[in-house]
């Protein structure tokens, strides 16, 4: 039921991408999601180019299915990673935190499928004109770096203004979210937070527990004054960021407080003074499963809710 243009474009069974979560999405998670029939994505984030190359090669050993690399455009080595993915024969590139326009021609020449994350209609339209194959419309329910619009408002507006497929992201954690995204006109979904607790996700146990225990109102966006707001689960670090905002502190103070905060949570398990990035849907994520179980369960549920709605009694009928 959920086969879409995105499945044909990339050669995947289910129209689901695993978000390229910085410091989280490595070869273990990406290969597991690709083997489950979705699109696993390795996060380049601000890692050294050689590390990302290694992750690509490891993923190729773990799966013969398509996978992608997400390039975080704020990273100082983005130019180098953008070239390296061409040399390594990566099939799909997604981008975040900026406009990847200057790389698109080169990626297309190398046969790469290019799918930027967009937080607005304007950037989506620009990406289509520049040659992107699809866009990921990401609402601010997402974890990590976020734009202003919600998924509910952003996705249908982007769908109305572009002719390329749109993948919905932000706040999607189960089959109801998948079904809703398709109702908005999306041809696929990107899911981050639920994969944080996948068995193949290699983050620290403390981080997983923080996500599993989170309630609906436990995330907050910090760092707005820096121009790079991020959604995290509330903790001591988030409260200190909020204090900086209250005090109208200098930007260097944010820089100081944020330095190394993501690996501190992901790798060291410091969930008090580390940055525990997760989306608003964390309250719904309450069990650790394999990536395959997550993918299968989400699409079985999506199909069931749509069938229920279409069947007599599901909707009020005159
Ligand atoms: O990129 C993400 N999520 C991320 S990146 C990240 S690492 C980081 N850490 C601290 C500060 C900043 C980054 C953690 N999470 N998601 C995709 C995303 N892209 N969300 C929003 C955007 C975006 C924002 C503006 C994409 C394009 C854009 O364009 C501005 C322009 O130049 O037009």
Short mmCIF file of C-alpha atoms and ligand atoms in Angstrom, two decimals:
data_model
loop_
_atom_site.label_atom_id
_atom_site.label_comp_id
_atom_site.label_asym_id
_atom_site.label_seq_id
_atom_site.Cartn_x
_atom_site.Cartn_y
_atom_site.Cartn_z
CA UNK A 1 0.00 0.00 0.00
CA UNK A 2 2.84 2.38 0.79
CA UNK A 3 4.94 1.84 -2.30
CA UNK A 4 5.66 5.31 -3.66
CA UNK A 5 7.80 7.14 -6.23
CA UNK A 6 10.54 7.30 -3.60
CA UNK A 7 10.70 3.49 -3.48
CA UNK A 8 11.15 3.31 -7.24
CA UNK A 9 13.63 6.21 -7.34
CA UNK A 10 15.96 4.68 -4.76
CA UNK A 11 15.12 0.98 -4.98
CA UNK A 12 13.83 0.49 -1.43
CA UNK A 13 10.88 -1.59 -0.19
CA UNK A 14 9.43 0.88 2.33
CA UNK A 15 9.34 4.70 1.84
CA UNK A 16 11.14 5.41 5.10
CA UNK A 17 14.47 7.15 5.69
CA UNK A 18 16.35 6.90 8.95
CA UNK A 19 17.37 10.45 9.82
CA UNK A 20 21.07 11.21 9.46
CA UNK A 21 21.42 12.09 13.14
CA UNK A 22 24.72 13.76 14.00
CA UNK A 23 27.11 11.55 16.02
CA UNK A 24 24.42 8.84 16.11
CA UNK A 25 23.82 7.52 12.62
CA UNK A 26 26.77 5.21 11.90
CA UNK A 27 27.27 2.13 9.73
CA UNK A 28 25.59 -0.15 12.29
CA UNK A 29 22.28 1.74 12.28
CA UNK A 30 22.34 2.70 8.59
CA UNK A 31 23.00 -0.87 7.42
CA UNK A 32 20.28 -2.26 9.73
CA UNK A 33 17.66 0.16 8.39
CA UNK A 34 18.67 -0.51 4.78
CA UNK A 35 18.56 -4.27 5.40
CA UNK A 36 15.06 -3.73 6.84
CA UNK A 37 13.91 -2.25 3.51
CA UNK A 38 14.18 1.46 4.35
CA UNK A 39 16.96 3.89 3.56
CA UNK A 40 19.70 3.91 6.18
CA UNK A 41 21.67 7.13 6.31
CA UNK A 42 25.16 7.73 7.71
CA UNK A 43 25.61 11.14 9.35
CA UNK A 44 28.75 12.97 8.30
CA UNK A 45 27.96 15.75 10.83
CA UNK A 46 31.29 17.39 11.69
CA UNK A 47 33.28 14.17 11.73
CA UNK A 48 36.64 13.92 9.92
CA UNK A 49 36.27 13.00 6.24
CA UNK A 50 38.28 9.79 6.75
CA UNK A 51 35.89 8.63 9.47
CA UNK A 52 32.92 9.13 7.16
CA UNK A 53 34.72 7.26 4.36
CA UNK A 54 35.33 4.38 6.76
CA UNK A 55 31.64 4.32 7.75
CA UNK A 56 30.64 4.18 4.08
CA UNK A 57 32.95 1.22 3.47
CA UNK A 58 31.73 -0.57 6.60
CA UNK A 59 28.10 -0.07 5.54
CA UNK A 60 28.88 -1.59 2.15
CA UNK A 61 30.21 -4.66 3.97
CA UNK A 62 27.05 -4.91 6.07
CA UNK A 63 24.44 -4.43 3.35
CA UNK A 64 24.05 -4.71 -0.39
CA UNK A 65 20.98 -2.46 -0.21
CA UNK A 66 20.97 1.28 -1.02
CA UNK A 67 22.01 3.66 1.75
CA UNK A 68 22.72 7.37 1.97
CA UNK A 69 25.06 9.90 3.55
CA UNK A 70 23.81 13.07 5.22
CA UNK A 71 26.10 16.07 4.86
CA UNK A 72 25.79 18.72 7.55
CA UNK A 73 26.51 21.90 5.64
CA UNK A 74 27.68 23.92 8.66
CA UNK A 75 30.63 21.58 9.01
CA UNK A 76 34.05 23.05 8.15
CA UNK A 77 34.89 20.00 5.98
CA UNK A 78 31.58 19.94 4.05
CA UNK A 79 33.42 20.65 0.75
CA UNK A 80 35.72 17.70 1.32
CA UNK A 81 32.89 15.31 2.29
CA UNK A 82 30.87 16.51 -0.72
CA UNK A 83 33.74 15.37 -2.99
CA UNK A 84 34.47 12.18 -1.06
CA UNK A 85 30.90 10.84 -1.49
CA UNK A 86 31.42 11.13 -5.27
CA UNK A 87 34.67 9.18 -5.09
CA UNK A 88 33.11 6.47 -2.90
CA UNK A 89 30.14 5.88 -5.23
CA UNK A 90 27.50 6.83 -2.65
CA UNK A 91 24.02 6.39 -4.13
CA UNK A 92 21.99 8.92 -2.10
CA UNK A 93 22.99 12.19 -0.44
CA UNK A 94 20.80 14.13 1.96
CA UNK A 95 21.85 17.49 3.38
CA UNK A 96 21.01 19.50 6.47
CA UNK A 97 21.52 22.90 8.04
CA UNK A 98 21.98 24.88 4.83
CA UNK A 99 21.64 25.25 1.09
CA UNK A 100 23.58 22.59 -0.86
CA UNK A 101 23.07 24.37 -4.23
CA UNK A 102 26.76 24.66 -5.06
CA UNK A 103 27.29 20.88 -4.90
CA UNK A 104 24.23 19.64 -6.75
CA UNK A 105 25.64 19.69 -10.32
CA UNK A 106 28.69 17.71 -9.26
CA UNK A 107 26.61 15.15 -7.39
CA UNK A 108 24.26 14.74 -10.36
CA UNK A 109 27.27 14.23 -12.68
CA UNK A 110 28.25 11.32 -10.43
CA UNK A 111 24.75 9.84 -10.62
CA UNK A 112 23.94 10.64 -6.98
CA UNK A 113 20.31 10.99 -5.91
CA UNK A 114 20.16 14.36 -4.08
CA UNK A 115 17.58 14.95 -1.34
CA UNK A 116 18.09 18.12 0.74
CA UNK A 117 16.29 18.85 4.00
CA UNK A 118 14.24 22.03 3.65
CA UNK A 119 12.56 24.05 6.41
CA UNK A 120 10.59 26.30 4.01
CA UNK A 121 8.74 26.39 0.69
CA UNK A 122 11.26 28.91 -0.70
CA UNK A 123 14.21 26.56 -0.22
CA UNK A 124 12.20 23.59 -1.55
CA UNK A 125 11.41 25.48 -4.77
CA UNK A 126 15.04 26.54 -5.11
CA UNK A 127 16.23 22.98 -4.61
CA UNK A 128 13.87 21.69 -7.29
CA UNK A 129 15.16 24.32 -9.74
CA UNK A 130 18.76 23.44 -8.92
CA UNK A 131 18.17 19.77 -9.73
CA UNK A 132 17.31 18.03 -6.46
CA UNK A 133 15.52 14.70 -6.97
CA UNK A 134 13.27 15.09 -3.91
CA UNK A 135 13.17 17.13 -0.71
CA UNK A 136 12.73 16.27 2.94
CA UNK A 137 10.31 18.79 4.47
CA UNK A 138 11.30 18.78 8.11
CA UNK A 139 9.09 20.35 10.76
CA UNK A 140 10.33 21.77 14.05
CA UNK A 141 9.00 18.76 16.00
CA UNK A 142 12.30 17.13 14.99
CA UNK A 143 15.26 16.69 17.24
CA UNK A 144 18.49 18.54 16.57
CA UNK A 145 18.75 21.60 14.37
CA UNK A 146 15.24 22.85 13.53
CA UNK A 147 13.45 25.43 11.40
CA UNK A 148 10.34 27.41 12.39
CA UNK A 149 7.39 25.58 10.81
CA UNK A 150 5.63 22.48 12.05
CA UNK A 151 5.38 19.35 9.91
CA UNK A 152 1.59 19.79 9.64
CA UNK A 153 2.00 23.29 8.17
CA UNK A 154 5.19 22.77 6.15
CA UNK A 155 4.55 19.49 4.31
CA UNK A 156 1.32 20.38 2.44
CA UNK A 157 2.69 23.80 1.48
CA UNK A 158 5.85 22.26 0.05
CA UNK A 159 3.83 19.53 -1.71
CA UNK A 160 1.71 22.23 -3.36
CA UNK A 161 4.70 24.14 -4.69
CA UNK A 162 7.07 21.49 -6.07
CA UNK A 163 6.72 18.63 -8.53
CA UNK A 164 9.42 16.41 -7.05
CA UNK A 165 8.57 13.92 -4.29
CA UNK A 166 8.38 15.25 -0.74
CA UNK A 167 9.44 13.23 2.29
CA UNK A 168 7.90 14.36 5.58
CA UNK A 169 10.01 14.58 8.72
CA UNK A 170 9.44 15.78 12.26
CA UNK A 171 7.11 14.20 14.80
CA UNK A 172 6.65 10.89 12.98
CA UNK A 173 7.12 7.94 15.32
CA UNK A 174 4.52 5.32 14.46
CA UNK A 175 2.13 4.15 11.76
CA UNK A 176 -0.38 6.92 12.48
CA UNK A 177 2.34 9.45 11.70
CA UNK A 178 3.19 7.65 8.47
CA UNK A 179 -0.46 7.60 7.40
CA UNK A 180 -0.87 11.29 8.29
CA UNK A 181 2.23 12.24 6.30
CA UNK A 182 0.82 10.51 3.22
CA UNK A 183 -2.51 12.31 3.75
CA UNK A 184 -0.55 15.59 3.58
CA UNK A 185 0.83 14.56 0.19
CA UNK A 186 4.19 13.18 1.26
CA UNK A 187 5.62 10.19 -0.64
CA UNK A 188 7.79 9.06 2.23
CA UNK A 189 8.80 9.74 5.80
CA UNK A 190 12.04 10.36 7.62
CA UNK A 191 12.24 9.10 11.17
CA UNK A 192 14.93 9.96 13.69
CA UNK A 193 13.87 9.72 17.32
CA UNK A 194 12.38 6.22 17.14
CA UNK A 195 15.63 4.88 15.65
CA UNK A 196 17.60 6.36 18.57
CA UNK A 197 16.44 3.36 20.59
CA UNK A 198 16.90 0.77 17.85
CA UNK A 199 18.97 -2.23 18.97
CA UNK A 200 21.53 -1.47 16.25
CA UNK A 201 21.87 2.16 17.36
CA UNK A 202 25.24 2.37 19.11
CA UNK A 203 24.63 5.41 21.35
CA UNK A 204 25.21 5.25 25.12
CA UNK A 205 22.54 3.38 27.14
CA UNK A 206 21.94 6.52 29.24
CA UNK A 207 20.89 8.42 26.10
CA UNK A 208 18.50 5.62 25.11
CA UNK A 209 16.98 5.60 28.61
CA UNK A 210 16.52 9.38 28.50
CA UNK A 211 14.54 8.99 25.25
CA UNK A 212 12.54 6.01 26.52
CA UNK A 213 11.57 7.92 29.68
CA UNK A 214 10.76 11.23 27.98
CA UNK A 215 7.20 12.58 28.09
CA UNK A 216 5.43 14.72 25.50
CA UNK A 217 6.57 18.05 26.97
CA UNK A 218 10.14 17.05 27.79
CA UNK A 219 11.90 18.63 24.81
CA UNK A 220 12.83 22.26 24.35
CA UNK A 221 14.49 24.36 21.64
CA UNK A 222 17.65 26.10 22.79
CA UNK A 223 20.21 28.31 21.06
CA UNK A 224 17.84 30.49 19.01
CA UNK A 225 20.06 33.59 19.34
CA UNK A 226 22.93 31.70 17.62
CA UNK A 227 20.85 31.22 14.47
CA UNK A 228 21.20 27.44 14.91
CA UNK A 229 18.39 26.42 17.26
CA UNK A 230 18.40 22.78 18.40
CA UNK A 231 15.68 20.65 19.97
CA UNK A 232 16.92 18.61 22.93
CA UNK A 233 15.50 16.74 25.89
CA UNK A 234 15.43 19.08 28.90
CA UNK A 235 18.33 18.66 31.30
CA UNK A 236 20.87 20.74 33.22
CA UNK A 237 22.62 21.84 30.02
CA UNK A 238 19.35 22.95 28.39
CA UNK A 239 18.50 25.00 31.49
CA UNK A 240 21.89 26.69 31.31
CA UNK A 241 21.24 27.57 27.66
CA UNK A 242 17.87 29.01 28.66
CA UNK A 243 19.60 31.16 31.29
CA UNK A 244 21.96 32.53 28.62
CA UNK A 245 18.91 33.53 26.56
CA UNK A 246 17.34 35.28 29.55
CA UNK A 247 20.55 37.19 30.17
CA UNK A 248 20.95 38.09 26.46
CA UNK A 249 24.44 36.61 26.76
CA UNK A 250 27.15 37.07 24.13
CA UNK A 251 27.27 34.39 21.41
CA UNK A 252 30.67 33.17 22.63
CA UNK A 253 28.96 31.97 25.82
CA UNK A 254 26.71 29.66 23.77
CA UNK A 255 29.72 28.41 21.85
CA UNK A 256 31.57 27.66 25.09
CA UNK A 257 28.62 25.85 26.67
CA UNK A 258 27.83 23.85 23.54
CA UNK A 259 31.37 22.73 22.73
CA UNK A 260 31.55 18.93 22.65
CA UNK A 261 28.07 18.63 24.14
CA UNK A 262 26.65 16.14 21.60
CA UNK A 263 29.44 13.53 21.83
CA UNK A 264 29.37 14.01 25.60
CA UNK A 265 25.81 12.65 25.62
CA UNK A 266 26.03 10.19 22.73
CA UNK A 267 29.39 8.61 23.51
CA UNK A 268 30.06 9.31 27.19
CA UNK A 269 26.45 9.01 28.38
CA UNK A 270 26.54 12.35 30.21
CA UNK A 271 22.84 13.13 29.98
CA UNK A 272 23.00 16.05 32.42
CA UNK A 273 25.64 18.20 30.72
CA UNK A 274 25.48 16.61 27.27
CA UNK A 275 23.18 17.59 24.41
CA UNK A 276 20.42 14.95 24.25
CA UNK A 277 18.92 15.74 20.86
CA UNK A 278 15.50 14.16 20.29
CA UNK A 279 12.17 15.12 18.75
CA UNK A 280 8.82 15.92 20.34
CA UNK A 281 7.62 12.40 19.54
CA UNK A 282 10.02 10.99 22.17
CA UNK A 283 7.03 10.60 24.52
CA UNK A 284 5.67 7.93 22.17
CA UNK A 285 8.94 6.00 21.94
CA UNK A 286 8.91 3.51 24.76
CA UNK A 287 10.47 0.27 23.62
CA UNK A 288 13.78 -0.84 22.22
CA UNK A 289 13.36 -2.89 19.04
CA UNK A 290 15.42 -3.94 16.08
CA UNK A 291 15.34 -1.60 13.10
CA UNK A 292 13.48 -4.27 11.15
CA UNK A 293 10.80 -4.51 13.85
CA UNK A 294 10.42 -0.71 13.85
CA UNK A 295 10.04 -0.51 10.07
CA UNK A 296 7.67 -3.48 9.79
CA UNK A 297 5.54 -2.32 12.72
CA UNK A 298 5.23 1.24 11.44
CA UNK A 299 4.01 0.20 8.00
CA UNK A 300 1.69 -2.54 9.27
CA UNK A 301 0.13 0.03 11.61
CA UNK A 302 -0.10 2.68 8.88
CA UNK A 303 -1.91 0.22 6.63
CA UNK A 304 -4.24 -0.82 9.45
CA UNK A 305 -5.25 2.75 10.34
CA UNK A 306 -5.99 3.60 6.74
CA UNK A 307 -8.00 0.39 6.22
CA UNK A 308 -9.92 1.10 9.44
CA UNK A 309 -10.70 4.62 8.29
CA UNK A 310 -11.92 3.43 4.91
CA UNK A 311 -14.03 0.61 6.31
CA UNK A 312 -17.65 1.14 7.37
CA UNK A 313 -17.77 2.57 10.84
CA UNK A 314 -14.29 4.01 10.69
CA UNK A 315 -15.53 7.31 9.38
CA UNK A 316 -18.97 8.75 10.13
CA UNK A 317 -21.01 7.97 7.05
CA UNK A 318 -24.21 9.77 6.06
O1 LIG B 1 20.51 19.35 10.21
C1 LIG B 1 19.59 18.91 10.86
N1 LIG B 1 19.70 18.51 12.13
C2 LIG B 1 20.85 18.58 12.88
S1 LIG B 1 22.37 19.06 12.33
C3 LIG B 1 22.99 18.87 13.85
S2 LIG B 1 24.64 19.24 14.25
C4 LIG B 1 24.45 20.84 14.78
N2 LIG B 1 24.78 21.08 16.02
C5 LIG B 1 24.69 22.31 16.50
C6 LIG B 1 24.24 23.36 15.72
C7 LIG B 1 23.86 23.12 14.47
C8 LIG B 1 23.97 21.82 13.96
C9 LIG B 1 22.04 18.43 14.70
N3 LIG B 1 20.86 18.28 14.13
N4 LIG B 1 18.36 18.76 10.31
C10 LIG B 1 18.06 19.20 8.99
C11 LIG B 1 17.71 20.62 8.99
N5 LIG B 1 18.13 21.45 8.08
N6 LIG B 1 16.91 21.25 9.84
C12 LIG B 1 16.82 22.55 9.43
C13 LIG B 1 17.61 22.67 8.32
C14 LIG B 1 17.87 23.78 7.46
C15 LIG B 1 17.92 25.06 7.96
C16 LIG B 1 18.19 26.12 7.09
C17 LIG B 1 18.10 23.54 6.11
C18 LIG B 1 18.37 24.57 5.26
C19 LIG B 1 18.42 25.84 5.76
O2 LIG B 1 18.68 26.78 4.82
C20 LIG B 1 19.06 28.08 5.15
C21 LIG B 1 19.48 28.69 3.86
O3 LIG B 1 20.67 28.89 3.71
O4 LIG B 1 18.59 28.91 3.03
#
